[in-house]
Tab-separated table of C-alpha atoms in Angstrom:
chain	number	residue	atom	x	y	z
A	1	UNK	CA	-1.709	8.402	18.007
A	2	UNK	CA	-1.575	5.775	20.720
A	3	UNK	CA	-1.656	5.885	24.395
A	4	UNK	CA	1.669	5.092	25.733
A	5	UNK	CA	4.005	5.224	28.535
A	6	UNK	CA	5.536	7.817	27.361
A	7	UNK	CA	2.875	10.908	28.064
A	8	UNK	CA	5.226	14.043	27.707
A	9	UNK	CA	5.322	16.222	30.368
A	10	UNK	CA	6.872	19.635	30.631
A	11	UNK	CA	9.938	19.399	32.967
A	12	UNK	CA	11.238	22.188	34.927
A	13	UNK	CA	12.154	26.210	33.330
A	14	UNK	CA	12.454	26.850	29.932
A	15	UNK	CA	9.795	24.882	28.818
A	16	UNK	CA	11.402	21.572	28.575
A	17	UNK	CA	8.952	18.235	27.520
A	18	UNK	CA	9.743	14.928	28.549
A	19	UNK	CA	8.863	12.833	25.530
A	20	UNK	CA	9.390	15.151	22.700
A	21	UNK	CA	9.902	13.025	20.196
A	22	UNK	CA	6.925	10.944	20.631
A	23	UNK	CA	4.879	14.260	20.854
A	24	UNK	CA	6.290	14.571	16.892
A	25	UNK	CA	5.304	11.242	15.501
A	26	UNK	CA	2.310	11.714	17.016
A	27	UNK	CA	1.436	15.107	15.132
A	28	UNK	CA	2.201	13.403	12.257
A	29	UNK	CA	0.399	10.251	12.713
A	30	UNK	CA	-2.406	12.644	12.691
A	31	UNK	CA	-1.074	14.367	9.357
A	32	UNK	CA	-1.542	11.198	7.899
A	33	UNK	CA	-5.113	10.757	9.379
A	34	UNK	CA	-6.050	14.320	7.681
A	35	UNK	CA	-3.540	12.531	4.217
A	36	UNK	CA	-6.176	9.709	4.093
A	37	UNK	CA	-9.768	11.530	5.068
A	38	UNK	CA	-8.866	13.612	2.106
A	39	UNK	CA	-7.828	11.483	-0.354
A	40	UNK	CA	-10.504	8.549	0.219
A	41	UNK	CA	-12.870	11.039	0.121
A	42	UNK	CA	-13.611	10.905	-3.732
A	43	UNK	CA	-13.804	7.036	-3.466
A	44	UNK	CA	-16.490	6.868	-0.926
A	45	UNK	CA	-18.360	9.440	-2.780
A	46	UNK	CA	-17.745	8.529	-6.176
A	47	UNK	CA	-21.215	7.501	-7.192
A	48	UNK	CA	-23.215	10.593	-6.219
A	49	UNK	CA	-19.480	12.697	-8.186
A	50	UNK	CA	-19.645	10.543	-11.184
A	51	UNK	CA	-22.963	11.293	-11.962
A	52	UNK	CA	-23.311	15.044	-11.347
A	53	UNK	CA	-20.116	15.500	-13.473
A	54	UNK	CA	-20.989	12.389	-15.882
A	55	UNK	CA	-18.237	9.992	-15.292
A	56	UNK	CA	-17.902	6.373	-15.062
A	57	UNK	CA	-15.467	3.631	-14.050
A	58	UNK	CA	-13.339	4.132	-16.629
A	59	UNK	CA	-12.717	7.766	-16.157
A	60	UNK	CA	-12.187	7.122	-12.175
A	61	UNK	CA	-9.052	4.622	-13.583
A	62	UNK	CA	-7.973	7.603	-15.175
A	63	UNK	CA	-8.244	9.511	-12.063
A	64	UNK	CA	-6.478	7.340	-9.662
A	65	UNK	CA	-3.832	6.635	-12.811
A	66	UNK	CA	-3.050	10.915	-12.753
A	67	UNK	CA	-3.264	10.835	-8.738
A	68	UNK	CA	-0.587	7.889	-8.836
A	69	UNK	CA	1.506	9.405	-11.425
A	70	UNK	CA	1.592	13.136	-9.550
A	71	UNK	CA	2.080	11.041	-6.476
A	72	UNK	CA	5.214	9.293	-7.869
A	73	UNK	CA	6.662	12.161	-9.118
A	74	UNK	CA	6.403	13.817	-5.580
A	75	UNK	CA	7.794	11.506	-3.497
A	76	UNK	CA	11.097	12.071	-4.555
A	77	UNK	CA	10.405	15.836	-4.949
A	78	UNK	CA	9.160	16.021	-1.617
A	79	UNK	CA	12.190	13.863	-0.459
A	80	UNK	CA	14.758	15.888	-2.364
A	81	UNK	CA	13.268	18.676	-0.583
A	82	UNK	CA	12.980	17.849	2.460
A	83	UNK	CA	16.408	16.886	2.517
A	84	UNK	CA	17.110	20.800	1.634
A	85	UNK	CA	15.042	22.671	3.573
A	86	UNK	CA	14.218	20.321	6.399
A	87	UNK	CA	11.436	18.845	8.234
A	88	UNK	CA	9.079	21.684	9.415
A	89	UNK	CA	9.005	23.487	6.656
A	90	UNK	CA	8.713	20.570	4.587
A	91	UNK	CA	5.595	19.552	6.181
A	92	UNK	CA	4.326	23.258	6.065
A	93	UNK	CA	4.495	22.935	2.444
A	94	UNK	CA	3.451	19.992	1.423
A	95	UNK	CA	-0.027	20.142	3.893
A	96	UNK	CA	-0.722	23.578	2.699
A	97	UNK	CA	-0.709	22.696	-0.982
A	98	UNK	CA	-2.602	19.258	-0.444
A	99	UNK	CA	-5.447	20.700	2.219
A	100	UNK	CA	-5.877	23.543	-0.658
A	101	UNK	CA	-6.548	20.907	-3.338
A	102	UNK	CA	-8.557	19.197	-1.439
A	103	UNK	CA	-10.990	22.196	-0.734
A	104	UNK	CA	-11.255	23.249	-4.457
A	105	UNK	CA	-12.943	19.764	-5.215
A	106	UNK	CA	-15.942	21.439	-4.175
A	107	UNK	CA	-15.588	23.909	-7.811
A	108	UNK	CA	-15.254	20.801	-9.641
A	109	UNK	CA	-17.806	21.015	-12.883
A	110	UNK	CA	-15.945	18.669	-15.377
A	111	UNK	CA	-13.739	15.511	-15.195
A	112	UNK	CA	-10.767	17.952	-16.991
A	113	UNK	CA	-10.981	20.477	-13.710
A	114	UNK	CA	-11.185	17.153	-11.263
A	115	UNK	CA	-7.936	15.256	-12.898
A	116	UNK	CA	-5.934	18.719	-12.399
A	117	UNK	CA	-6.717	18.925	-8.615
A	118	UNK	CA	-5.966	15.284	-8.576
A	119	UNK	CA	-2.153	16.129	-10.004
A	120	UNK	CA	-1.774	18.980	-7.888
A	121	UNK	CA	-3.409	16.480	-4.438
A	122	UNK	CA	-1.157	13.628	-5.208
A	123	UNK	CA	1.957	15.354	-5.660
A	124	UNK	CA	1.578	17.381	-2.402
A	125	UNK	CA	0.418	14.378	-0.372
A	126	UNK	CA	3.214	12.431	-1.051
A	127	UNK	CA	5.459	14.738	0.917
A	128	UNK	CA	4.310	13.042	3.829
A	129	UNK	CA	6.017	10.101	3.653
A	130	UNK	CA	9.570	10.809	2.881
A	131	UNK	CA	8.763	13.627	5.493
A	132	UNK	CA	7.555	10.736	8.497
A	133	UNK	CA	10.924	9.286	7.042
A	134	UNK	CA	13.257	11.677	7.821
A	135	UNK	CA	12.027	12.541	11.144
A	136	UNK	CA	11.480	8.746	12.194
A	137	UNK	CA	15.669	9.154	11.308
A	138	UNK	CA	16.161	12.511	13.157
A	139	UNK	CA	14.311	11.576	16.264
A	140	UNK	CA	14.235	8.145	17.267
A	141	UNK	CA	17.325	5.492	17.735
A	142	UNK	CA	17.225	2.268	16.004
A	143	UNK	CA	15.144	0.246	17.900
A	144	UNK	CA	12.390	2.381	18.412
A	145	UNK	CA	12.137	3.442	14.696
A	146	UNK	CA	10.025	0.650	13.884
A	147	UNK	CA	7.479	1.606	16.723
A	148	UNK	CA	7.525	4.794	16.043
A	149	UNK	CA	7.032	4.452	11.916
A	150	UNK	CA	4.516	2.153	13.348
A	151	UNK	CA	3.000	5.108	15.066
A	152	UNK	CA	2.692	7.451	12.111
A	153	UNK	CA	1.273	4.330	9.871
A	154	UNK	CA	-1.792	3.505	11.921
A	155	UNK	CA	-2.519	7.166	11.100
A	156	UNK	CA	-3.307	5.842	7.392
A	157	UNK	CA	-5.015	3.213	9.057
A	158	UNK	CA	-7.035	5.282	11.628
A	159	UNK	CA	-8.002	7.913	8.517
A	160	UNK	CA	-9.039	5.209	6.267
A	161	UNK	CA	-11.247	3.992	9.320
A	162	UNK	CA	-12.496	7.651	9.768
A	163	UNK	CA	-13.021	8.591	5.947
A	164	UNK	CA	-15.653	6.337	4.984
A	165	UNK	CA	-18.247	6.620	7.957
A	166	UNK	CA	-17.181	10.467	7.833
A	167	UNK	CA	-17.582	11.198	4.277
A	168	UNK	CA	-20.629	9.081	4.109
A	169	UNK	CA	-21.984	10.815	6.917
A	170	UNK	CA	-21.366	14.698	5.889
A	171	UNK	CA	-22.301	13.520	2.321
A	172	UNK	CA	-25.523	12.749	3.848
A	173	UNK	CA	-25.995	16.300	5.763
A	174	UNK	CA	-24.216	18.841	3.292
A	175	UNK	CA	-24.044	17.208	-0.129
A	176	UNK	CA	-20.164	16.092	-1.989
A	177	UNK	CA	-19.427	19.571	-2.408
A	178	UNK	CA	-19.577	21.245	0.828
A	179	UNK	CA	-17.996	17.499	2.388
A	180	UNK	CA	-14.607	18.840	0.159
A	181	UNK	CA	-14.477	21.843	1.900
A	182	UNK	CA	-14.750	20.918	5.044
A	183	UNK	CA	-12.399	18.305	5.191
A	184	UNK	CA	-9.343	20.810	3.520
A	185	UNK	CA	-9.825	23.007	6.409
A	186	UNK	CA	-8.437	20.533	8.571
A	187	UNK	CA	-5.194	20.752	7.114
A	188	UNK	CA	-4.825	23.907	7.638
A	189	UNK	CA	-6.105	23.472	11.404
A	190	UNK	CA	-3.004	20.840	11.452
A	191	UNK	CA	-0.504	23.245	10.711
A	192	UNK	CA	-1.206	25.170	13.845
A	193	UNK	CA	0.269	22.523	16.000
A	194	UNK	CA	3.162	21.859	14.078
A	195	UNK	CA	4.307	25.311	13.829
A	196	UNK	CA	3.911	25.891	17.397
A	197	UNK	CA	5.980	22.431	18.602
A	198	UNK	CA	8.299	21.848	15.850
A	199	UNK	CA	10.571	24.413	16.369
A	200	UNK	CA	14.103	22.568	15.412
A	201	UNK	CA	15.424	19.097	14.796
A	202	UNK	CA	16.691	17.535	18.245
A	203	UNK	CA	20.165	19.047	18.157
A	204	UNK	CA	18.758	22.385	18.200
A	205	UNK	CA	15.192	22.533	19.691
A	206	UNK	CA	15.040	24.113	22.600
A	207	UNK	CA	12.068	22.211	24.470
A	208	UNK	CA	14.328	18.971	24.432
A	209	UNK	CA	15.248	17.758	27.725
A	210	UNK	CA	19.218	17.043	27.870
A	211	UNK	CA	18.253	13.424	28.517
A	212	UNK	CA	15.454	12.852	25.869
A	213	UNK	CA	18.475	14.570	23.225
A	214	UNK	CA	21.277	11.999	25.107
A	215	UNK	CA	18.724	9.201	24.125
A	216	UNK	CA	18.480	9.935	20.511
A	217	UNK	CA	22.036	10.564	20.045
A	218	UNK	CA	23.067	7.961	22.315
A	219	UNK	CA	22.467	5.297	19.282
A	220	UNK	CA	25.876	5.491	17.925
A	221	UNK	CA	28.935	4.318	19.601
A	222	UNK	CA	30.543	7.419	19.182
A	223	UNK	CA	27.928	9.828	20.640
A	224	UNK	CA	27.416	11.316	17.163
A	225	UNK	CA	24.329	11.904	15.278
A	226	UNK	CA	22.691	10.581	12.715
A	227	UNK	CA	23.669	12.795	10.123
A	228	UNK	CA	26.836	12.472	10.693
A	229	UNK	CA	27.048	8.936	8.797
A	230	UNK	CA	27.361	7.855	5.355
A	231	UNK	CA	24.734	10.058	3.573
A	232	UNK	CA	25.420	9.404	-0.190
A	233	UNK	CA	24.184	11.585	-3.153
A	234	UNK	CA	21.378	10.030	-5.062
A	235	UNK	CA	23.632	8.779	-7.591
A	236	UNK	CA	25.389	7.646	-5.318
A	237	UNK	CA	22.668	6.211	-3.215
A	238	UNK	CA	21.793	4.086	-6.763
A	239	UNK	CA	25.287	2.498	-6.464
A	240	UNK	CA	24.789	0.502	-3.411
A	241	UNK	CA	22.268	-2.528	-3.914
A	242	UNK	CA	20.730	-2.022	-0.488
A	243	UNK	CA	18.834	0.981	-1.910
A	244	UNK	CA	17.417	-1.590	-4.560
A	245	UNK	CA	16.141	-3.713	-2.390
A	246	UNK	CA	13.882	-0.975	-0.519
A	247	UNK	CA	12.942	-0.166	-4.241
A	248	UNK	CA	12.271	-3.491	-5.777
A	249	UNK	CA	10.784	-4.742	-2.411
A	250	UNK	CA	8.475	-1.489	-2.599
A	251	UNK	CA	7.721	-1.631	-6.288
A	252	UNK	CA	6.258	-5.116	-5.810
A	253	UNK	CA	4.278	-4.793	-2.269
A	254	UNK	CA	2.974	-1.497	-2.461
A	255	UNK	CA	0.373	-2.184	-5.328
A	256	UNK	CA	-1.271	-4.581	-2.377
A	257	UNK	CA	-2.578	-1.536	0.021
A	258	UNK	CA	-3.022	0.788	-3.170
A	259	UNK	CA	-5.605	-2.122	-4.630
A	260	UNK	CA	-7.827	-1.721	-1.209
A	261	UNK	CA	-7.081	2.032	-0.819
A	262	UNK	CA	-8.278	2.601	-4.160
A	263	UNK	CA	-10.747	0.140	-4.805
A	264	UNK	CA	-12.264	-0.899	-2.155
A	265	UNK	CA	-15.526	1.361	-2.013
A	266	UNK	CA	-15.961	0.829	-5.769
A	267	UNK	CA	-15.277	-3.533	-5.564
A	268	UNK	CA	-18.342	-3.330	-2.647
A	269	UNK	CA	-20.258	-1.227	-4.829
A	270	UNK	CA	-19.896	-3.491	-7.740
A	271	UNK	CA	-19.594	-7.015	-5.827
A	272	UNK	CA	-22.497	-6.337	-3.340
A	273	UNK	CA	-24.305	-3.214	-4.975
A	274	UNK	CA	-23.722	-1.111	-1.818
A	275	UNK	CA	-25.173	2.413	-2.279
A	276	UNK	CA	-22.778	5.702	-0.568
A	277	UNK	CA	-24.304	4.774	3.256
A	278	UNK	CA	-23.365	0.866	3.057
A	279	UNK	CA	-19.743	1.551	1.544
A	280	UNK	CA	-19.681	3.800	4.800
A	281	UNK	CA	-20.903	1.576	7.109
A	282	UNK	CA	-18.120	-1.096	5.720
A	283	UNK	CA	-15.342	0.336	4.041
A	284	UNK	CA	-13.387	0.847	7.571
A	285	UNK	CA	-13.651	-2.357	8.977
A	286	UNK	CA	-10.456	-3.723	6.943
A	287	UNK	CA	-7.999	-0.437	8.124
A	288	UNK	CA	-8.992	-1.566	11.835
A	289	UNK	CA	-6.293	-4.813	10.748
A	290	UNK	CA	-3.852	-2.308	9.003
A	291	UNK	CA	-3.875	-0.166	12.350
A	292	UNK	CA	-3.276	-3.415	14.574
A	293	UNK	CA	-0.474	-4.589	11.902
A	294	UNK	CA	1.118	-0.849	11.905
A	295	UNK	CA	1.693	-0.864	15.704
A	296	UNK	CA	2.359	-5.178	16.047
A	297	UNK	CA	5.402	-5.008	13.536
A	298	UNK	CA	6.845	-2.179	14.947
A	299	UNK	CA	6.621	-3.419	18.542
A	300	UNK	CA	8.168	-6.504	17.295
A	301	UNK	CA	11.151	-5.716	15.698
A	302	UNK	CA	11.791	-3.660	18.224
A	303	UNK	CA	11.730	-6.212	20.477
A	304	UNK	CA	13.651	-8.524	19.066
A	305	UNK	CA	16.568	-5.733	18.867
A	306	UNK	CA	16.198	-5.686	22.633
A	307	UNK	CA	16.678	-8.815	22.639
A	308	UNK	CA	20.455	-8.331	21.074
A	309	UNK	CA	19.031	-9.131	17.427
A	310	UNK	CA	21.104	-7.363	14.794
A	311	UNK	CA	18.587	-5.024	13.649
A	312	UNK	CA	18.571	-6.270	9.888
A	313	UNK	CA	17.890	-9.387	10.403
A	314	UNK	CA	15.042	-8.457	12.831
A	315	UNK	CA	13.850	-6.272	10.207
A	316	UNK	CA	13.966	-9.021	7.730
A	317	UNK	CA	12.160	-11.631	9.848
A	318	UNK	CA	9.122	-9.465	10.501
A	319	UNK	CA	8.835	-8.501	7.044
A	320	UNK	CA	8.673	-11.934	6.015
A	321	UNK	CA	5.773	-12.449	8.584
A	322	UNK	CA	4.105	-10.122	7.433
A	323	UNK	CA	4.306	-11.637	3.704
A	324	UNK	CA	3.393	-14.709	5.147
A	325	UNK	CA	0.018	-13.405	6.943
A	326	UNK	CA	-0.587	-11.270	4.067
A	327	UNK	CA	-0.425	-14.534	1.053
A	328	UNK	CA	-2.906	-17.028	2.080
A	329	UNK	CA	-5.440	-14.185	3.312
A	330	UNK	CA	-5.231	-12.885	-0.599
A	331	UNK	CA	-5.911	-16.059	-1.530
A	332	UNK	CA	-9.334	-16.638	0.533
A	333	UNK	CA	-10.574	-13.346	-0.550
A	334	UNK	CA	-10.282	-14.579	-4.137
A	335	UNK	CA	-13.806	-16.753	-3.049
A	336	UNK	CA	-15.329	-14.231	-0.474
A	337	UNK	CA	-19.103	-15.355	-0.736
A	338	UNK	CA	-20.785	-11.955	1.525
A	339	UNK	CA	-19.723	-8.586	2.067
A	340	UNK	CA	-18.438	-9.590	5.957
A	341	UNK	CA	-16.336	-12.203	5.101
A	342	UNK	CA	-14.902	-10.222	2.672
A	343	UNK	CA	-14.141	-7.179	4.953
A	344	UNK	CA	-12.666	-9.324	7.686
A	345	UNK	CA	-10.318	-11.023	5.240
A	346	UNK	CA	-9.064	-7.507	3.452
A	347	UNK	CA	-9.047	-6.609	7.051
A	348	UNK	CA	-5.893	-9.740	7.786
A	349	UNK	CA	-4.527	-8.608	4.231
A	350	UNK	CA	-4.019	-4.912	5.632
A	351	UNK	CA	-2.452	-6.610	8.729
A	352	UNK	CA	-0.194	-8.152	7.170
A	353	UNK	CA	1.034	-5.526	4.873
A	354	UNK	CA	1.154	-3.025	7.516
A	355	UNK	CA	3.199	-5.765	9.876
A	356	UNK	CA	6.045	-6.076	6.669
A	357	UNK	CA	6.035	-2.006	5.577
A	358	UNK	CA	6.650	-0.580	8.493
A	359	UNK	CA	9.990	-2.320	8.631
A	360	UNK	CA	10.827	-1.731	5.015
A	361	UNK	CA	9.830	1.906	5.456
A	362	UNK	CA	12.489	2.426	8.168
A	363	UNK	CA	15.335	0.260	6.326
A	364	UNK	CA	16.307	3.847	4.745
A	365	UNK	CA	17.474	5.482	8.426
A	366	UNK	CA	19.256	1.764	9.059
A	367	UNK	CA	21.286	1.847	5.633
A	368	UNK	CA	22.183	5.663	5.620
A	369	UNK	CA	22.728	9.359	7.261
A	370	UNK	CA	19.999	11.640	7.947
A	371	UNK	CA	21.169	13.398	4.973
A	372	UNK	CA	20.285	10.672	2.290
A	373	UNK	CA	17.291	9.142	4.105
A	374	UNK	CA	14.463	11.416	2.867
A	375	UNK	CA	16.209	11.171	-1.004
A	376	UNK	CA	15.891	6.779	-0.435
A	377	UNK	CA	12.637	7.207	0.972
A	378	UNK	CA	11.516	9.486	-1.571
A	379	UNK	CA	13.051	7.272	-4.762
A	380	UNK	CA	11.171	3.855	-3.051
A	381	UNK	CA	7.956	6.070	-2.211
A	382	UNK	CA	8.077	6.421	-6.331
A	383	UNK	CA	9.084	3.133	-7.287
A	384	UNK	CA	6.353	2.070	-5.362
A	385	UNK	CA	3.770	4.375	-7.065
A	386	UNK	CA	4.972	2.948	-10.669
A	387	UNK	CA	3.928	-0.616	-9.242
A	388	UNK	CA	0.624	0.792	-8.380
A	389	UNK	CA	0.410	2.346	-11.150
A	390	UNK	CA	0.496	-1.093	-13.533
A	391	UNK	CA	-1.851	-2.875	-10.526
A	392	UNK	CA	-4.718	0.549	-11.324
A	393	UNK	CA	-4.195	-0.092	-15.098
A	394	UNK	CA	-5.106	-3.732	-15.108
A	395	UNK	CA	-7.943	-3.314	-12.585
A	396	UNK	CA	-10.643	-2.715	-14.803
A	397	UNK	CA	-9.943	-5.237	-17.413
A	398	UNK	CA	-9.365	-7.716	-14.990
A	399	UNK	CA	-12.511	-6.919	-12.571
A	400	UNK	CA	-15.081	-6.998	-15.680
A	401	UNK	CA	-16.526	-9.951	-14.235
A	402	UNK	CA	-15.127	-10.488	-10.670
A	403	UNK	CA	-12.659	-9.325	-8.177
A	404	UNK	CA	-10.672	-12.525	-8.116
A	405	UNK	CA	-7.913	-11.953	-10.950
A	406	UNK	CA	-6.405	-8.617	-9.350
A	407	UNK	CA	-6.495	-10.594	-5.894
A	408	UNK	CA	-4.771	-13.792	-7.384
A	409	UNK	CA	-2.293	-11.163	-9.100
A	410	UNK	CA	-1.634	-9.203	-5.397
A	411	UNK	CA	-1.273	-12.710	-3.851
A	412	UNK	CA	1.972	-13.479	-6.562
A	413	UNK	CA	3.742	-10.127	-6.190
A	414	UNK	CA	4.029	-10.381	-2.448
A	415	UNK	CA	6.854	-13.287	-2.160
A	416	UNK	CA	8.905	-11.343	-4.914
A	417	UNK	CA	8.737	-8.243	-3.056
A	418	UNK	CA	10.070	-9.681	0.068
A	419	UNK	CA	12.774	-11.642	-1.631
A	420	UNK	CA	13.820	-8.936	-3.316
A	421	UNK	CA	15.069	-7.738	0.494
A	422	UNK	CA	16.640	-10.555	1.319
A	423	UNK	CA	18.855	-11.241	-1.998
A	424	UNK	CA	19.993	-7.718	-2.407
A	425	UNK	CA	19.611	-6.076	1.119
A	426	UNK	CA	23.031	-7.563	2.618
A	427	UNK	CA	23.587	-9.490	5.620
A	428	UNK	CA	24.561	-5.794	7.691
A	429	UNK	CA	24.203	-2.073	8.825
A	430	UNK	CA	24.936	0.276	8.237
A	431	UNK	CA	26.097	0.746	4.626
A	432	UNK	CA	29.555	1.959	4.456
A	433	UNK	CA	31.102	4.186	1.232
A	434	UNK	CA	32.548	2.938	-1.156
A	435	UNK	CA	36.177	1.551	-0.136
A	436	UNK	CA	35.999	3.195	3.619
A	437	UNK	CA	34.099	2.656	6.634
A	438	UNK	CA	31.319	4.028	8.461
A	439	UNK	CA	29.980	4.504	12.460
A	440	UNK	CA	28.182	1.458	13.098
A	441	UNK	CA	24.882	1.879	15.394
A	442	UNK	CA	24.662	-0.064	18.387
A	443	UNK	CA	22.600	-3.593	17.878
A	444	UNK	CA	23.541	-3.368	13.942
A	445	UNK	CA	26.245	-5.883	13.674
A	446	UNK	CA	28.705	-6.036	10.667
């Protein structure tokens, strides 16, 4: 998704690629860009589908309530399962099913038909996450994790950036309906790649140099892998109040980047009576911040664990930055006067979120095993959807005469959520079972 260093190159017979595992992220930072073309693609054009179907704002709540509810339900679905049947065919399914739904918006005659595709979009989509998750876990070492989630979260970024101006501007050319189908067949294009590259997990594909594999593995004292740690069930998972944390800590912060992701097109359409062509021409302007913030707290953290920080702590500190950026910017945007002003402060908001979630996304692969990481991932993914979920129900009564109440609202949540991490995430890493010990990674200090 970003240029790098790191440009794989194929090395000598056998068909051997320096840089793998950044090849990976990268295909699927661009899943994600594909994840958020699709799904902001009903928001942006939401006036010209509300009134050939004859819906209003009350029946888009609705919408983004069953999208949010399917969505919660499949991240831990889609974690559960990926933890099964593994990455690549995880990915496989969950792309397939969403680039489908996607595509059959274009049938859409009634709000009924469009809430159904919604279910069977949000539950599908969600796999990516717990999926980005997992292989984040599988494929890089501690310190680069954060990057790397980094990576695959600017795709959200770079997709909301893309959807707007791109929906607006095939809207324009081929009408709502035909803009659906177009954008589902890039799923499908995606899965071409993937197939062809992913063709194991690093202990078995056969593309990865000996060195690149040495790397990954090389994060333990003890030479082992990641999955060979402490990889709870989900019950048992619940027993340990690190997982909480991630939850709580997601449950609270989440509901910030679902307000804008949601929202957004419909508060400039309301606010500042933009028409399909102005949401386009502003709606991306605040994801160029969540971008920046996706690839700044990553580097950081990282960093700072190369710079013989425990990696917990790092993780911690950055977070809280991130909180900190993220409170004050809410705040401002409570009063935002034009359409600019408000953009560019959304636009720090984003940063700042993006800064603190990458490092709580990749808490998961620093508490457990490869085999429990897609199941925490999954269970936070879906605590994080119920927050939204409260946040959606609440927007419309509290945005019938301004914006300002939901924005004074997202400004409170954000210190709970990040000291929910540092009163129940511990003061170490890994998590060890319950009266035994565990490998420790190198850099995580007990």
């Amino acid at each position: 998704m970003v240029a790098t260093s790191k440009t794989p190159q194929v090395d000598g017979p056998g068909r051997k690629i320096q840089g793998l595992r950044w090849c990976v992220i990268g295909l699927i930072g661009l899943a994600t860009v594909i994840n958020y073309i699709d799904r902001n693609a009903l928001a942006v054009m939401w006036p010209a589908v509300s009134k050939d179907i004859g819906a209003d704002k009350a029946d888009y709540a609705l919408l983004v309530t069953v999208f949010m509810l399917a969505y919660a339900v499949g991240q831990s679905l889609f974690g559960r399962i990926l933890d099964v049947i593994g990455t690549r065919l995880g990915f496989v399914v969950s792309i397939a099913v969403w680039s489908l739904s996607i595509a059959l918006h274009a049938a859409v005659r009634s709000l009924g038909m469009l809430a159904v595709l919604r279910v069977t979009l949000g539950t599908s989509e969600a796999g990516n996450w717990p999926g980005a998750v997992k292989a984040n876990a599988t494929w890089f070492p501690p310190r680069e994790r954060a990057l790397a989630q980094g990576i695959f979260n600017s795709g959200a970024a770079i997709g909301a950036i893309i959807s707007a101006p791109l929906v607006a501007l095939l809207y324009v050319q081929i009408g709502w309906r035909a803009t659906f189908l177009m954008v589902g067949i890039l799923g499908f294009l995606w899965l071409l790649p993937w197939l062809w590259l992913y063709r194991g997990d690093p202990d078995a594909h056969p593309w990865l140099t000996e060195a690149e594999r040495a790397h990954i593995n090389g994060a333990h004292e003890d030479g082992a892998a990641a999955s060979t740690g402490y990889a709870p069930t989900m019950r048992g998972l619940l027993r340990h109040r690190q997982s909480w944390a991630i939850i709580v800590s997601r449950f609270f912060l989440d509901p910030v980047w679902w307000l804008f992701v949601s929202w957004l097109p419909i508060y400039l359409a309301e606010t500042f009576g933009f028409d399909v062509k102005q949401i386009g021409l502003f709606a991306w302007v605040p994801y160029v911040g969540a971008m920046l913030g996706s690839l700044s707290g990553g580097w950081l953290s990282g960093r700072l664990i190369q710079a013989g920080w425990p990696v917990l702590r790092a993780r911690k500190v950055v977070i809280t930055g991130g909180g900190a950026i993220m409170l004050p910017a809410l705040l401002l945007t409570m009063g935002a006067a034009t359409p600019l002003a408000a953009v560019l402060l959304i636009a720090v908001v984003l940063f700042g979120f993006q800064v603190a979630i990458n490092n709580i996304q990749t808490l998961p692969s620093d508490y457990f095993a490869g085999g429990a990481v897609g199941s925490l991932a999954g269970i936070s993914g879906t605590a994080a959807v119920a927050g939204t979920l409260i946040t959606t129900w609440l927007v419309p009564s509290m945005t019938a005469q301004s914006y300002a109440p939901i924005f004074a609202l997202s400004a409170a949540i954000v210190p709970v959520s990040i000291a929910a991490l540092w009163l129940l995430g511990g003061s170490h890493a890994p998590v060890a079972p319950e009266g035994g010990i565990t490998t420790k990674h190198k850099g995580l200090r007990p």
